[in-house]
C-alpha cells in the first residue's frame, strides 16, 4: 500500500474507489431485475415456458418430433417438462440481460452526451433505446415473488433508476480514474477467475 500511495494521488485513488463502488451497486441493481424476472428458486411457468409447452403439444398432435424430444430423445414426460423449464429460464434470462445491456449502454451514451454539452435534440434521440428497453423491462412478467425476507419495491423502476444514476455519476469522473478503475477491475477479475 505504501508503493500505491507513492504512485497514485489521493484524489485519483478516491475516485477509483468511488467508481468501483458505483459499479458494484449497478451490478446489484441489475441482479435484482434478473432475479425477479427469472426467479430461479421456483419452477414457475414463464411466458417462454408456456410458449415452448404449447409448441411441444402442437408438435405432438401433428406427430412431428417435439422440441423436448429432439433435445432428450426419450419419452419421459417429467424429463421433457424439466428440459422445457430449463430452456424457458435460459430465454428469460437472456432476454432480460439483453435489455439490461441496451439500457446500460444507452445510459452511458446519454451521460457522455450530457457531460460534453451536446444539443438537447441529440440527448432526446439518445434516450430512445433507453425508453424502449425500460418499457420492455416494465412489461416483462414477474412470476411468483420470492418468499425471502428481503424484497425490493417497485421492481424494475428502482433498480433501473439506480443503474442510470450510478452510470451517470461514473461518467462524470475524470477519464484517468475511469481507466484505472477498469484496469484494476480487470486485474481483480483475472485473479478471481484464476483461483476459481
Coordinates of N, CA and C in Angstrom, one line a residue, residues 6-8 17 34 37 41 46 52 59 63 72 78 92 143 150 156 170 174 176 182:
X6 N 2.6 6.1 -3.0 CA 3.7 6.8 -3.6 C 3.4 7.1 -5.1
X7 N 2.7 6.2 -5.8 CA 2.5 6.3 -7.2 C 1.2 7.0 -7.6
X8 N 0.2 7.0 -6.7 CA -1.2 7.5 -7.1 C -1.6 8.6 -6.1
X17 N -12.0 4.3 -6.1 CA -12.8 3.6 -5.2 C -14.3 3.9 -5.3
X34 N -32.8 -9.3 -12.8 CA -32.7 -10.6 -13.3 C -33.3 -11.6 -12.4
X37 N -37.1 -11.4 -12.5 CA -37.7 -11.8 -13.8 C -37.6 -13.3 -14.0
X41 N -35.4 -20.0 -8.0 CA -35.7 -20.9 -7.0 C -37.0 -21.6 -7.1
X46 N -43.1 -19.4 -16.9 CA -42.8 -18.1 -17.5 C -43.5 -18.2 -18.9
X52 N -43.2 -22.6 -25.2 CA -42.5 -23.9 -25.6 C -43.4 -25.1 -25.4
X59 N -46.7 -30.0 -31.8 CA -45.9 -30.9 -32.5 C -46.3 -32.4 -32.1
X63 N -47.8 -35.3 -34.8 CA -46.9 -36.4 -34.8 C -45.6 -36.0 -35.4
X72 N -34.0 -34.4 -25.8 CA -33.7 -35.5 -24.9 C -33.7 -36.9 -25.5
X78 N -41.8 -36.1 -17.5 CA -41.2 -35.2 -16.5 C -39.9 -34.6 -16.9
X92 N -35.6 -16.4 -20.8 CA -36.0 -15.3 -20.0 C -34.8 -14.6 -19.5
X143 N -42.9 -13.4 -12.4 CA -43.6 -14.5 -11.8 C -43.6 -14.4 -10.3
X150 N -36.1 -10.4 2.2 CA -35.9 -9.1 1.5 C -36.5 -9.1 0.2
X156 N -39.2 -3.1 -11.9 CA -37.8 -2.7 -12.2 C -37.5 -1.2 -12.1
X170 N -20.6 7.8 -12.7 CA -19.3 7.3 -13.2 C -18.8 8.1 -14.4
X174 N -13.1 11.8 -13.7 CA -12.0 12.0 -14.6 C -11.8 10.8 -15.4
X176 N -8.9 9.5 -16.5 CA -7.8 8.7 -15.9 C -8.3 7.8 -14.8
X182 N -11.1 0.6 -14.5 CA -11.3 -0.5 -15.5 C -10.1 -1.5 -15.4

